């Protein structure tokens, strides 16, 4: 998956720094660096012309050129710090436009393994729990997939199904959902809690599925906007990729954030269609790709990523490995890790 995570919402994302601060529509085309790749990315703006400057305690560690291209000092890139928070500013009359982004050292794993709902099955914990996320990180998975719904009062929760313990998440207040316990004793995690845990490290990416609302398209769009705002607020852009079954949700993510990585799940679009709509890749059920094997090479020729779900048996895992798909989502990450090693 492309190493790009940006937010560019036409909403009130401005951070307050004790001065008059205009609405922020800033994003970066990339949020990571490495000792061998000190160029980070460029600032993107919505209807905001002009140059920005870096301010704050970490400003001297980076350089922003006249084209708003950001880079990190080579000696700083070699340091052990996992990330730096960096403040961008542009004066606009009597107000200033500011936003803060977390620039992350790229130590992310580059294998093909995405743990489906985290690593939970072999270790006997709850799927989509913080423990399953921690297990996926410890195993060394490229990504840990998880699912997000919105409660009746618009709080975001992580759970696969639309219902949990007899309650419809979208029709239940958050106060009731927060009382629920998973089988491993954890509380039902909010998206905020899940992301907060996930960004404590910089090895495993967070593969966020935006669940299709059972209450209609408008609510799916509202869910999408709230998720992107949460990712922005927590400065988690460098960690998060997006997936969705609703094609309109995928396009909405790209509309709000053109540089976000988003892939489509439903299996009814050709690589040509995905490329035309600037979706970054396909993430289809294994039966779809076995039926349409030519889509794998077609997608790769178009520079789209190819992921396949949910592959759990050794023969099928081997079949997709032999065809060099980019990623495999599995309930058996230990098995797949053993095969690729």
Coordinates of C-alpha atoms in Angstrom, one line a residue:
X1 CA 0.0 0.0 0.0
X2 CA 1.3 3.4 -0.8
X3 CA 2.9 5.2 2.1
X4 CA 0.6 8.2 2.0
X5 CA -1.9 9.3 4.7
X6 CA -3.3 12.8 4.5
X7 CA -6.4 14.8 5.6
X8 CA -7.8 17.7 3.6
X9 CA -11.3 18.2 4.9
X10 CA -13.3 21.3 4.1
X11 CA -14.4 21.3 7.8
X12 CA -13.3 23.2 10.9
X13 CA -10.0 21.3 11.6
X14 CA -8.1 24.3 12.8
X15 CA -6.1 23.9 16.0
X16 CA -6.2 26.7 18.5
X17 CA -2.8 28.0 19.6
X18 CA -4.0 31.0 21.7
X19 CA -4.2 33.3 18.7
X20 CA -6.7 34.0 16.0
X21 CA -6.5 30.9 13.9
X22 CA -8.3 30.5 10.5
X23 CA -9.9 27.3 9.3
X24 CA -7.2 24.8 8.4
X25 CA -7.4 22.9 5.1
X26 CA -3.8 21.6 5.2
X27 CA -2.5 18.2 4.5
X28 CA 0.7 16.5 3.5
X29 CA 1.3 14.2 0.6
X30 CA 3.3 11.9 2.8
X31 CA 4.0 11.7 6.6
X32 CA 7.1 9.5 6.8
X33 CA 10.9 9.6 6.5
X34 CA 13.8 7.3 6.8
X35 CA 17.6 7.7 7.0
X36 CA 17.8 6.9 3.3
X37 CA 14.7 9.0 2.3
X38 CA 14.8 12.4 4.0
X39 CA 12.3 14.0 1.7
X40 CA 8.9 13.8 3.4
X41 CA 6.2 15.3 1.2
X42 CA 4.5 18.5 0.1
X43 CA 1.9 20.7 1.8
X44 CA -1.5 20.5 0.1
X45 CA -4.0 23.4 0.7
X46 CA -7.6 24.1 -0.2
X47 CA -7.9 27.6 -1.6
X48 CA -4.9 28.8 0.4
X49 CA -2.1 30.2 -1.8
X50 CA 1.3 31.2 -0.5
X51 CA 4.2 29.8 1.4
X52 CA 4.1 28.3 4.9
X53 CA 6.7 28.2 7.6
X54 CA 7.6 25.8 10.4
X55 CA 7.2 27.0 13.9
X56 CA 7.6 25.4 17.3
X57 CA 10.3 23.3 19.1
X58 CA 10.9 20.9 16.2
X59 CA 11.0 23.5 13.4
X60 CA 14.8 23.5 13.2
X61 CA 14.9 19.7 12.5
X62 CA 13.1 20.1 9.2
X63 CA 13.3 22.3 6.1
X64 CA 10.4 23.7 4.1
X65 CA 11.5 25.0 0.7
X66 CA 9.9 27.7 -1.5
X67 CA 7.7 25.1 -3.1
X68 CA 6.4 23.9 0.3
X69 CA 8.3 20.6 0.0
X70 CA 9.2 19.2 3.4
X71 CA 12.4 17.4 4.3
X72 CA 14.1 16.3 7.5
X73 CA 17.8 16.9 8.3
X74 CA 19.8 13.8 7.5
X75 CA 21.3 13.7 11.0
X76 CA 17.8 13.9 12.6
X77 CA 16.5 11.1 10.3
X78 CA 19.2 8.8 11.7
X79 CA 18.2 9.5 15.3
X80 CA 16.2 7.0 17.4
X81 CA 13.1 9.1 17.8
X82 CA 10.0 7.4 16.3
X83 CA 8.3 10.6 15.2
X84 CA 8.2 14.4 15.5
X85 CA 5.2 16.7 15.8
X86 CA 5.6 19.6 13.4
X87 CA 3.6 22.9 13.3
X88 CA 2.9 24.6 9.9
X89 CA 1.9 28.2 9.8
X90 CA 0.9 30.8 7.3
X91 CA -0.2 34.4 8.1
X92 CA -3.5 35.4 6.6
X93 CA -4.2 39.1 7.5
X94 CA -4.7 39.4 11.2
X95 CA -5.2 35.7 11.6
X96 CA -2.9 32.8 11.2
X97 CA -3.4 29.3 9.7
X98 CA -1.8 26.6 11.7
X99 CA -1.9 22.9 11.8
X100 CA 0.2 20.1 13.4
X101 CA 1.2 16.9 11.8
X102 CA 3.1 13.9 13.1
X103 CA 6.1 13.0 10.9
X104 CA 6.9 9.4 11.5
X105 CA 10.1 7.4 11.1
X106 CA 9.3 4.7 8.5
X107 CA 10.1 1.4 10.3
X108 CA 6.8 -0.2 9.1
X109 CA 6.9 -3.8 8.2
X110 CA 6.9 -4.5 4.5
X111 CA 5.5 -8.1 4.2
X112 CA 2.2 -9.3 2.8
X113 CA 0.4 -10.1 6.0
X114 CA -2.7 -8.3 7.2
X115 CA -4.2 -9.8 10.3
X116 CA -8.0 -9.9 9.9
X117 CA -9.6 -8.2 12.9
X118 CA -6.2 -8.4 14.5
X119 CA -4.4 -11.6 15.6
X120 CA -6.9 -13.3 17.8
X121 CA -7.7 -16.8 16.7
X122 CA -4.6 -18.8 17.7
X123 CA -4.1 -16.7 20.8
X124 CA -7.6 -17.1 22.0
X125 CA -8.5 -13.5 22.5
X126 CA -11.4 -11.3 21.1
X127 CA -11.3 -10.2 17.5
X128 CA -11.2 -6.4 17.0
X129 CA -9.9 -6.0 20.5
X130 CA -6.9 -4.0 21.6
X131 CA -5.3 -7.3 22.6
X132 CA -5.7 -8.6 19.0
X133 CA -4.1 -5.4 17.7
X134 CA -1.2 -5.8 20.1
X135 CA -0.7 -9.4 19.0
X136 CA -0.6 -8.4 15.3
X137 CA 2.1 -5.9 16.1
X138 CA 4.1 -8.4 18.2
X139 CA 3.9 -10.9 15.4
X140 CA 5.3 -8.4 12.8
X141 CA 2.3 -8.1 10.5
X142 CA 2.3 -5.5 7.9
X143 CA -1.2 -4.4 8.9
X144 CA -4.0 -5.1 11.4
X145 CA -7.5 -4.7 10.0
X146 CA -10.5 -3.5 12.0
X147 CA -14.0 -2.3 11.5
X148 CA -15.7 1.0 12.5
X149 CA -19.4 1.8 13.2
X150 CA -21.1 4.9 14.6
X151 CA -23.4 4.8 17.7
X152 CA -26.8 6.5 17.9
X153 CA -25.1 9.6 19.3
X154 CA -22.3 9.6 16.8
X155 CA -19.5 8.0 18.8
X156 CA -17.2 5.7 16.8
X157 CA -16.8 2.1 17.9
X158 CA -14.7 -0.8 16.7
X159 CA -16.7 -4.0 16.0
X160 CA -17.2 -6.2 12.9
X161 CA -20.9 -6.8 13.0
X162 CA -23.6 -4.1 13.1
X163 CA -24.9 -5.8 16.2
X164 CA -23.2 -6.8 19.4
X165 CA -24.7 -8.7 22.3
X166 CA -28.2 -8.1 20.9
X167 CA -27.7 -4.4 20.5
X168 CA -27.8 -2.5 17.1
X169 CA -24.7 -0.3 17.3
X170 CA -26.2 2.4 15.2
X171 CA -29.4 2.6 17.3
X172 CA -27.7 2.4 20.7
X173 CA -26.3 5.3 22.7
X174 CA -22.6 5.3 23.4
X175 CA -23.1 5.1 27.2
X176 CA -24.8 1.7 26.8
X177 CA -22.2 0.4 24.4
X178 CA -19.3 1.4 26.7
X179 CA -20.8 -0.9 29.3
X180 CA -20.3 -3.9 27.1
X181 CA -17.4 -6.4 27.7
X182 CA -15.7 -8.5 25.0
X183 CA -15.0 -12.1 25.7
X184 CA -11.5 -11.3 26.9
X185 CA -12.8 -8.8 29.4
X186 CA -12.0 -5.6 27.5
X187 CA -14.6 -2.9 27.0
X188 CA -15.9 -2.5 23.5
X189 CA -13.2 -0.3 22.1
X190 CA -13.9 3.2 20.7
X191 CA -12.1 4.2 17.6
X192 CA -10.2 6.8 19.6
X193 CA -9.0 4.1 22.0
X194 CA -8.0 1.8 19.2
X195 CA -6.1 4.5 17.3
X196 CA -4.4 5.7 20.4
X197 CA -3.1 2.2 21.1
X198 CA -2.1 1.7 17.4
X199 CA 0.0 4.9 17.1
X200 CA 2.2 3.9 20.1
X201 CA 4.4 2.0 17.6
X202 CA 5.6 2.5 14.0
X203 CA 5.8 -1.0 12.7
X204 CA 2.3 -2.2 11.8
X205 CA -0.2 -0.2 9.8
X206 CA -3.9 0.2 10.8
X207 CA -6.2 -0.9 8.1
X208 CA -9.5 0.8 8.9
X209 CA -12.7 -0.5 7.3
X210 CA -15.5 2.0 7.1
X211 CA -18.6 -0.1 7.6
X212 CA -21.6 0.5 5.4
X213 CA -24.4 2.0 7.5
X214 CA -27.6 0.0 7.8
X215 CA -29.5 3.3 8.1
X216 CA -28.7 4.6 4.6
X217 CA -26.1 6.4 2.5
X218 CA -26.2 9.7 4.3
X219 CA -25.2 8.1 7.5
X220 CA -22.3 6.2 5.7
X221 CA -21.1 9.6 4.5
X222 CA -21.3 11.1 8.0
X223 CA -19.4 8.1 9.4
X224 CA -16.7 8.6 6.8
X225 CA -16.3 12.3 7.7
X226 CA -16.1 11.6 11.4
X227 CA -13.5 8.9 10.9
X228 CA -11.3 11.2 8.9
X229 CA -11.6 14.0 11.4
X230 CA -10.7 11.6 14.2
X231 CA -7.6 10.4 12.4
X232 CA -6.6 14.0 11.8
X233 CA -7.2 15.0 15.4
X234 CA -5.0 12.2 16.7
X235 CA -2.3 12.9 14.1
X236 CA -2.6 9.2 12.9
X237 CA -2.3 9.8 9.2
X238 CA 1.0 8.0 8.8
X239 CA -0.6 4.8 10.2
X240 CA -4.0 4.6 8.6
X241 CA -5.2 3.1 5.3
X242 CA -8.9 2.9 4.5
X243 CA -11.1 0.1 3.0
X244 CA -14.8 0.0 2.3
X245 CA -17.5 -2.0 0.6
X246 CA -19.4 1.1 -0.4
X247 CA -17.9 2.6 -3.5
X248 CA -19.3 6.0 -2.7
X249 CA -17.5 5.8 0.6
X250 CA -14.2 5.1 -1.1
X251 CA -14.7 8.1 -3.4
X252 CA -15.7 10.2 -0.5
X253 CA -12.5 9.5 1.3
X254 CA -10.6 10.5 -1.9
X255 CA -12.7 13.6 -2.2
X256 CA -11.9 14.7 1.3
X257 CA -8.4 13.5 1.3
X258 CA -6.9 12.9 -2.2
X259 CA -3.7 11.4 -0.9
X260 CA -5.3 8.9 1.5
X261 CA -4.8 5.3 0.6
X262 CA -8.2 3.7 0.0
X263 CA -9.0 0.3 -1.5
X264 CA -12.4 -1.2 -2.5
X265 CA -13.8 -4.4 -1.1
X266 CA -16.9 -5.4 -2.9
X267 CA -15.4 -7.1 -5.9
X268 CA -17.6 -5.7 -8.7
X269 CA -15.3 -3.1 -10.2
X270 CA -12.5 -3.8 -12.7
X271 CA -9.0 -2.5 -12.2
X272 CA -9.7 -0.1 -15.1
X273 CA -12.7 1.4 -13.2
X274 CA -10.8 1.7 -10.0
X275 CA -7.9 3.5 -11.7
X276 CA -10.3 5.9 -13.4
X277 CA -11.8 6.9 -10.1
X278 CA -8.3 7.2 -8.4
X279 CA -9.0 4.4 -6.0
X280 CA -5.7 3.0 -4.9
X281 CA -6.3 -0.7 -5.2
X282 CA -8.6 -3.6 -5.0
X283 CA -9.2 -5.7 -1.9
X284 CA -11.4 -8.6 -3.1
X285 CA -12.7 -11.9 -1.7
X286 CA -10.4 -14.8 -2.8
X287 CA -13.3 -16.3 -4.9
X288 CA -13.5 -13.1 -7.0
X289 CA -9.8 -13.1 -7.8
X290 CA -9.7 -16.8 -8.6
X291 CA -12.6 -16.3 -11.0
X292 CA -11.0 -13.1 -12.5
X293 CA -7.3 -14.0 -12.2
X294 CA -6.4 -11.6 -15.0
X295 CA -7.4 -8.7 -12.7
X296 CA -4.3 -9.3 -10.5
X297 CA -1.8 -8.6 -13.3
X298 CA -4.1 -5.9 -14.8
X299 CA -4.2 -4.1 -11.5
X300 CA -0.5 -4.3 -10.9
X301 CA 0.2 -2.9 -14.4
X302 CA -2.0 0.1 -13.5
X303 CA 0.0 0.5 -10.3
X304 CA -3.0 -0.5 -8.1
X305 CA -2.4 -2.6 -5.0
X306 CA -3.9 -6.1 -4.9
X307 CA -5.2 -7.5 -1.5
X308 CA -7.3 -10.6 -1.1
X309 CA -9.5 -11.6 1.8
X310 CA -10.0 -13.8 3.9
X311 CA -7.5 -16.5 3.0
X312 CA -7.0 -19.1 5.7
X313 CA -5.8 -22.4 4.2
X314 CA -2.3 -23.2 3.1
X315 CA -3.1 -24.1 -0.5
X316 CA -5.0 -20.9 -1.1
X317 CA -2.3 -18.8 0.6
X318 CA 0.3 -20.4 -1.6
X319 CA -1.8 -19.8 -4.7
X320 CA -1.9 -16.1 -4.1
X321 CA 1.7 -15.9 -3.0
X322 CA 2.7 -17.4 -6.3
X323 CA 0.8 -14.7 -8.1
X324 CA 2.6 -12.0 -6.1
X325 CA -0.4 -10.2 -4.7
X326 CA 0.6 -7.2 -2.5
X327 CA -1.3 -8.3 0.6
X328 CA -3.3 -11.2 2.0
X329 CA -5.8 -10.6 4.8
X330 CA -6.1 -13.7 6.9
X331 CA -7.3 -15.1 10.2
X332 CA -4.1 -17.2 10.3
X333 CA -1.3 -14.6 10.3
X334 CA 1.1 -17.0 12.1
X335 CA 0.7 -19.5 9.2
X336 CA 1.2 -16.9 6.5
X337 CA 4.2 -15.4 8.3
X338 CA 5.7 -18.9 8.4
X339 CA 5.2 -19.4 4.7
X340 CA 6.7 -16.1 3.6
X341 CA 9.7 -16.5 5.9

